[in-house]
Coordinates of C-alpha atoms in Angstrom, one line a residue:
M87 CA -1.2 -39.7 -43.1
N88 CA -2.2 -39.7 -39.1
A89 CA 0.4 -42.4 -38.4
P90 CA 3.3 -39.5 -37.9
A91 CA 1.0 -37.3 -36.0
A92 CA 0.1 -40.1 -33.5
A93 CA 4.0 -40.9 -32.8
L94 CA 4.9 -37.6 -32.3
D95 CA 2.1 -37.4 -29.7
L96 CA 3.0 -40.4 -28.2
A97 CA 6.8 -39.6 -28.2
S98 CA 5.7 -36.6 -26.4
I99 CA 4.1 -38.4 -23.6
P100 CA 6.9 -39.0 -21.3
E101 CA 7.7 -35.2 -21.4
R102 CA 4.1 -34.3 -20.6
I103 CA 4.0 -36.4 -17.7
Q104 CA 7.1 -35.0 -16.2
S105 CA 6.3 -31.6 -16.6
E106 CA 2.9 -32.4 -14.7
V107 CA 4.4 -34.0 -12.1
Q108 CA 6.9 -31.4 -11.8
R109 CA 3.9 -28.6 -11.8
A110 CA 2.6 -30.8 -8.6
I111 CA 5.3 -30.5 -6.6
Q112 CA 5.2 -27.2 -7.0
R113 CA 1.9 -26.7 -6.1
S114 CA 2.5 -28.7 -3.1
I115 CA 5.6 -26.2 -2.0
K116 CA 4.0 -23.3 -3.0
G117 CA 0.9 -24.4 -1.0
V118 CA 3.1 -24.9 2.2
E119 CA 4.6 -21.5 1.3
Y120 CA 0.7 -19.9 0.8
I121 CA -0.6 -20.8 4.1
A122 CA 3.1 -19.7 6.2
S123 CA 3.0 -16.3 4.7
S124 CA 1.1 -13.3 5.1
G125 CA 1.3 -11.7 1.4
P126 CA 2.5 -8.7 -0.2
S127 CA 2.2 -5.6 1.8
L128 CA -0.2 -3.2 0.8
G129 CA -1.1 0.5 1.1
S130 CA 2.5 1.4 1.4
T131 CA 2.6 4.6 -0.5
P132 CA 4.5 7.0 1.4
K133 CA 1.7 9.2 3.3
D134 CA 0.7 11.7 6.0
I135 CA -2.3 11.1 8.1
L136 CA -3.9 15.0 7.7
H137 CA -6.8 14.3 10.4
V138 CA -8.8 11.4 11.8
R139 CA -12.0 11.9 13.3
G140 CA -14.0 8.8 14.6
T141 CA -14.7 6.5 11.3
M142 CA -12.9 9.3 8.7
N143 CA -9.3 8.9 8.1
L144 CA -7.8 11.8 5.6
Y145 CA -4.5 10.9 4.0
H146 CA -1.9 12.8 2.2
Y147 CA 0.2 11.0 -0.1
R148 CA 3.9 12.5 -0.7
P149 CA 4.5 14.2 -4.0
I150 CA 7.3 12.5 -6.0
A151 CA 7.0 14.4 -9.1
D152 CA 9.2 17.6 -9.7
E153 CA 6.3 19.7 -11.0
I154 CA 2.5 19.6 -9.3
Y155 CA -0.9 20.4 -10.8
R156 CA -2.0 23.1 -9.3
V157 CA -5.9 21.5 -8.4
P158 CA -5.3 18.8 -5.7
I159 CA -7.2 15.6 -5.6
L160 CA -9.7 14.2 -3.0
I161 CA -10.5 10.7 -3.3
V162 CA -13.8 9.6 -1.5
M163 CA -13.7 6.0 -1.1
A164 CA -16.8 3.5 -0.5
T165 CA -18.1 3.2 2.9
T166 CA -18.3 -1.0 2.8
N167 CA -14.4 -0.9 1.6
R168 CA -11.0 0.1 2.4
G169 CA -8.7 2.4 0.2
Y170 CA -5.8 0.0 -0.3
I171 CA -7.5 -1.3 -3.8
L172 CA -5.9 2.1 -5.0
D173 CA -2.6 1.3 -3.5
M174 CA -1.7 -1.9 -4.2
V175 CA 2.1 -2.8 -4.6
P176 CA 4.4 -0.6 -6.2
G177 CA 3.8 -0.7 -9.9
Q178 CA 0.2 -1.3 -9.7
S179 CA -0.9 1.4 -7.4
F180 CA -3.3 4.1 -8.5
I181 CA -2.0 6.3 -6.0
E182 CA 1.9 5.7 -7.4
F183 CA 0.6 6.7 -10.9
L184 CA -1.2 9.7 -10.0
L185 CA 1.7 10.8 -7.9
K186 CA 4.3 10.0 -10.5
R187 CA 2.2 11.9 -13.1
G188 CA 2.2 15.1 -10.9
Y189 CA -1.1 15.2 -8.9
D190 CA -1.5 16.2 -5.4
V191 CA -3.3 13.5 -3.6
Y192 CA -5.3 13.3 -0.9
M193 CA -7.6 10.4 0.9
L194 CA -11.1 10.2 2.6
D195 CA -10.9 6.4 3.8
W196 CA -12.9 5.1 6.3
T197 CA -12.7 2.5 9.2
A198 CA -15.1 0.7 11.0
P199 CA -17.7 2.6 12.8
R200 CA -18.0 1.8 16.9
P201 CA -20.7 0.7 18.3
E202 CA -21.6 4.0 19.7
E203 CA -21.6 5.8 16.2
K204 CA -24.5 3.5 15.1
S205 CA -26.1 6.9 15.1
L206 CA -24.5 8.4 12.2
R207 CA -26.8 9.5 9.4
M208 CA -26.2 10.2 5.7
E209 CA -26.0 13.9 6.6
D210 CA -23.1 13.4 8.5
Y211 CA -21.2 11.6 5.6
V212 CA -22.3 14.4 2.8
L213 CA -22.8 17.2 5.4
D214 CA -19.9 16.6 7.5
F215 CA -17.4 14.3 6.7
I216 CA -16.3 15.5 3.1
P217 CA -16.8 19.6 3.5
D218 CA -14.3 18.8 6.4
C219 CA -11.6 16.8 4.5
V220 CA -12.3 19.4 1.4
R221 CA -11.6 22.4 4.1
R222 CA -8.5 20.6 5.1
V223 CA -7.2 19.7 1.6
Q224 CA -7.6 23.7 0.9
Q225 CA -6.0 24.5 3.6
D226 CA -3.1 22.1 3.2
S227 CA -2.7 23.0 -0.4
G228 CA -3.5 26.4 0.0
E229 CA -5.7 26.1 -3.3
S230 CA -9.2 26.9 -3.2
D231 CA -10.4 24.5 -6.0
V232 CA -10.5 20.4 -5.6
T233 CA -10.9 17.8 -7.9
V234 CA -13.3 15.1 -6.3
I235 CA -13.2 11.5 -7.5
G236 CA -15.5 9.2 -6.0
Y237 CA -15.2 5.1 -6.1
C238 CA -18.6 3.2 -6.3
F239 CA -20.6 4.1 -3.3
G240 CA -18.2 6.9 -2.6
G241 CA -19.1 8.3 -5.8
V242 CA -22.4 8.3 -4.6
L243 CA -21.8 10.4 -1.9
S244 CA -19.8 12.7 -3.9
L245 CA -22.6 13.4 -6.4
L246 CA -24.6 14.2 -3.1
Y247 CA -22.0 16.8 -2.2
G248 CA -21.5 17.8 -5.3
S249 CA -25.6 18.5 -5.9
I250 CA -25.9 20.3 -2.4
F251 CA -22.5 22.7 -2.8
N252 CA -22.6 22.9 -6.0
D253 CA -21.7 26.5 -6.1
G254 CA -18.1 25.2 -5.5
P255 CA -15.2 24.4 -4.3
M256 CA -15.5 20.8 -6.1
K257 CA -13.7 21.8 -9.5
N258 CA -13.7 18.4 -11.5
L259 CA -15.9 15.2 -10.2
I260 CA -14.8 12.0 -11.5
C261 CA -16.9 8.7 -10.7
F262 CA -15.8 5.1 -10.9
T263 CA -18.5 2.3 -11.2
T264 CA -21.3 4.9 -9.5
P265 CA -25.1 3.6 -9.5
I266 CA -27.6 6.1 -10.1
D267 CA -30.5 3.9 -10.8
F268 CA -31.2 1.6 -7.5
R269 CA -33.9 0.3 -9.6
E270 CA -31.6 -1.7 -11.4
M271 CA -29.4 -3.0 -8.9
K272 CA -31.4 -6.3 -8.9
L273 CA -30.0 -8.7 -6.3
F274 CA -30.0 -5.7 -4.0
Q275 CA -33.4 -4.8 -4.9
N276 CA -34.2 -8.3 -3.9
F277 CA -32.7 -8.3 -1.1
S278 CA -34.0 -5.5 0.5
D279 CA -37.7 -5.8 -0.6
R280 CA -39.6 -3.8 1.6
R281 CA -42.2 -6.5 1.7
Y282 CA -40.1 -8.7 3.4
F283 CA -37.2 -6.8 4.7
D284 CA -37.7 -5.4 8.2
V285 CA -34.9 -2.4 7.8
D286 CA -36.0 -0.7 11.3
R287 CA -36.0 -3.9 13.3
L288 CA -32.7 -4.9 11.8
V289 CA -30.8 -1.2 12.5
D290 CA -32.7 -1.3 16.2
S291 CA -31.8 -5.0 16.8
V292 CA -28.1 -4.9 16.1
G293 CA -26.8 -1.2 15.4
N294 CA -24.2 -1.3 12.9
V295 CA -24.7 -3.7 10.1
P296 CA -21.9 -6.3 10.4
P297 CA -19.8 -6.8 7.4
E298 CA -20.5 -10.3 7.5
M299 CA -24.2 -9.4 6.0
I300 CA -22.4 -6.9 3.6
L301 CA -20.0 -9.3 2.3
S302 CA -22.7 -12.2 2.0
S303 CA -25.0 -9.7 0.0
F304 CA -21.8 -9.4 -2.6
E305 CA -21.1 -12.7 -2.9
M306 CA -24.9 -13.8 -3.9
L307 CA -24.5 -11.8 -6.9
R308 CA -22.0 -15.0 -7.9
P309 CA -22.5 -17.5 -5.7
A310 CA -20.0 -20.1 -7.3
S311 CA -17.3 -17.3 -7.6
R312 CA -15.5 -17.9 -4.7
V313 CA -15.0 -21.6 -5.2
V314 CA -14.1 -20.8 -8.9
S315 CA -11.4 -18.6 -7.5
Q316 CA -10.0 -21.1 -5.1
V317 CA -9.8 -23.7 -7.7
Q318 CA -8.1 -21.1 -10.2
L319 CA -5.3 -20.5 -7.0
W320 CA -4.9 -24.0 -6.7
E321 CA -4.3 -24.7 -10.8
N322 CA -2.0 -21.7 -10.9
I323 CA -0.5 -22.0 -7.2
W324 CA 3.0 -22.6 -8.7
N325 CA 2.7 -19.1 -10.7
D326 CA 4.2 -16.4 -8.2
E327 CA 2.7 -13.6 -10.1
F328 CA -0.8 -15.2 -9.8
V329 CA -0.8 -16.0 -6.2
K330 CA 0.3 -12.4 -5.9
S331 CA -2.2 -10.8 -7.4
Y332 CA -4.8 -13.3 -6.0
R333 CA -3.4 -12.7 -2.7
M334 CA -3.9 -8.9 -2.8
F335 CA -7.3 -9.0 -4.4
D336 CA -8.6 -11.4 -2.1
R337 CA -7.9 -9.8 0.8
W338 CA -9.3 -6.8 0.3
A339 CA -12.8 -8.5 -0.9
T340 CA -12.9 -9.6 2.2
D341 CA -11.7 -7.0 4.3
T342 CA -15.3 -5.6 4.3
L343 CA -16.4 -2.7 6.5
P344 CA -20.0 -2.2 8.9
L345 CA -22.0 0.2 8.0
A346 CA -23.5 2.8 10.6
G347 CA -27.2 1.5 11.3
E348 CA -29.0 5.1 10.4
Y349 CA -26.8 5.6 7.5
F350 CA -27.4 1.8 6.4
R351 CA -31.2 2.7 6.9
S352 CA -31.2 5.9 5.1
I353 CA -29.7 4.1 1.7
T354 CA -32.1 1.1 2.0
K355 CA -35.3 3.9 2.1
D356 CA -34.2 6.3 0.3
L357 CA -32.1 5.1 -2.3
M358 CA -33.2 1.2 -2.4
W359 CA -36.7 1.6 -1.9
D360 CA -37.8 5.1 -3.2
N361 CA -34.9 5.6 -5.6
K362 CA -34.5 9.1 -4.6
L363 CA -31.1 10.0 -6.3
F364 CA -32.7 8.9 -9.7
N365 CA -36.2 10.6 -9.0
D366 CA -34.5 13.6 -8.4
T367 CA -36.1 13.8 -4.9
M368 CA -33.4 13.0 -2.6
S369 CA -32.6 15.2 0.3
V370 CA -29.9 15.5 3.1
G371 CA -30.5 16.7 6.3
G372 CA -32.9 18.9 4.8
R373 CA -31.4 20.3 1.8
A374 CA -32.3 18.9 -1.9
A375 CA -29.5 16.8 -3.7
D376 CA -30.7 17.1 -7.3
I377 CA -27.8 16.4 -9.5
T378 CA -29.0 18.3 -12.1
K379 CA -27.4 21.1 -10.0
I380 CA -24.0 19.9 -10.7
K381 CA -22.3 21.8 -13.6
V382 CA -18.6 21.1 -13.5
P383 CA -16.8 18.9 -15.5
I384 CA -17.6 15.3 -15.0
L385 CA -16.2 12.0 -15.8
H386 CA -17.7 8.8 -14.9
A387 CA -15.7 5.2 -16.0
V388 CA -17.8 2.4 -16.2
A389 CA -17.2 -1.4 -16.4
E390 CA -18.2 -3.4 -19.6
H391 CA -18.7 -6.7 -17.1
D392 CA -19.3 -4.8 -13.9
H393 CA -21.5 -7.5 -12.1
I394 CA -22.2 -5.5 -8.6
V395 CA -23.2 -2.2 -10.5
P396 CA -24.8 -3.0 -13.8
Y397 CA -24.5 -0.9 -16.8
D398 CA -28.4 -0.2 -16.2
A399 CA -28.0 1.1 -12.6
A400 CA -25.0 3.7 -14.0
K401 CA -26.1 4.6 -17.4
H402 CA -28.4 7.6 -16.6
L403 CA -25.7 9.5 -14.3
I404 CA -24.0 11.7 -17.6
Q405 CA -27.6 12.4 -18.6
K406 CA -28.8 13.6 -15.7
V407 CA -25.9 16.1 -14.4
G408 CA -26.2 19.7 -15.6
S409 CA -22.9 19.9 -16.7
A410 CA -21.8 21.0 -20.1
D411 CA -18.6 19.3 -20.0
K412 CA -19.2 15.5 -19.2
Q413 CA -18.4 12.4 -20.7
E414 CA -18.9 8.6 -19.9
V415 CA -16.1 6.2 -20.5
M416 CA -16.9 2.3 -20.6
L417 CA -14.1 0.3 -20.6
K418 CA -13.5 -3.8 -20.7
G419 CA -13.4 -5.3 -17.1
G420 CA -15.4 -5.4 -13.9
H421 CA -15.8 -3.7 -11.0
V422 CA -12.7 -4.0 -9.4
S423 CA -10.3 -4.6 -12.6
L424 CA -11.8 -1.5 -13.7
V425 CA -9.5 0.5 -11.2
A426 CA -7.2 -1.9 -10.0
G427 CA -4.6 -4.6 -11.8
A428 CA -3.3 -5.0 -15.2
N429 CA -6.8 -3.9 -16.8
A430 CA -7.1 -0.5 -15.2
I431 CA -3.1 0.1 -15.6
K432 CA -3.8 0.0 -19.3
R433 CA -7.0 1.5 -20.3
L434 CA -8.5 3.6 -17.1
W435 CA -5.4 4.6 -15.4
P436 CA -3.7 6.9 -18.9
K437 CA -7.4 7.9 -19.9
L438 CA -8.1 9.8 -16.8
D439 CA -4.5 11.1 -16.5
S440 CA -5.4 12.5 -20.1
W441 CA -8.9 13.9 -19.2
L442 CA -7.6 15.1 -16.1
G443 CA -4.7 16.8 -16.6
E444 CA -6.4 19.6 -18.8
R445 CA -8.8 20.3 -16.1
S446 CA -6.1 20.7 -13.0
T447 CA -3.9 23.9 -14.0

């Protein structure tokens, strides 16, 4: 009974060897191409720069649909990362998807703070940058209502803004993978333990917190991930689509921004140490930032396998806000794949469009 199967296996050996040899040759050729090329162009959806001030950039993406929803969208990016994660290549761009669905899209993106901007504080972001962008979106669009979408720590800033300016003009709030209970950011808690981490000495010594320090803290969450991803790249370097995707996400993941020193000091003391956002004791520039005061419709998308913002850190957001119209949606994926890539295209984007469409008229 076993002889035919064994004979079949033996007969297939030459074909399998030839396949492996061809794949090895392709790996070598593609490896040279990988080193010699710069990768795909990212963030290429047509847009206009509406305003630039210091570390703040406000973009307006050019509408492409015949009919546009009344309420414009302002996307607030995390201050450690660049906004092109939401505008990858055509067909894989969240921005492009929103434009095709008829939304009027603006983005508050960040550049590296200059050494002289080390004194930027939390209130500069929450009480100045975001309100300034909201006003400019209102002026440019001619609409008084604005939907705010915050990604990761951009969601934290959006929550703080929404809690302080709870009487408008924010009409809807959408948060992606946004932490609320910073006790559950376990590795970051260990990293910033007040018994060993002298944040005052760090900020007073270096000013802006260097991107290498921030990137290292993310990589410590999964110490072997870079090695594993590089092995996977070599195994699949013959596959053009895999390499294209790898280059896009790897570039973004390592393109980390420094953080303004005073801003980082506040994050460490108010959020990491005292957990004020969760405890409803947070204030920004002397103004109470109690998220229970938020009443607008809110959607919070969380990732089932998020290693940066674990679900335990994010799960209390919906129950704490004061909105009657509020929803949490948990989807398969990680911190990045939730919002970008094939997983997001199938899961998050259609869900968001369904939720937001009926609240944007």
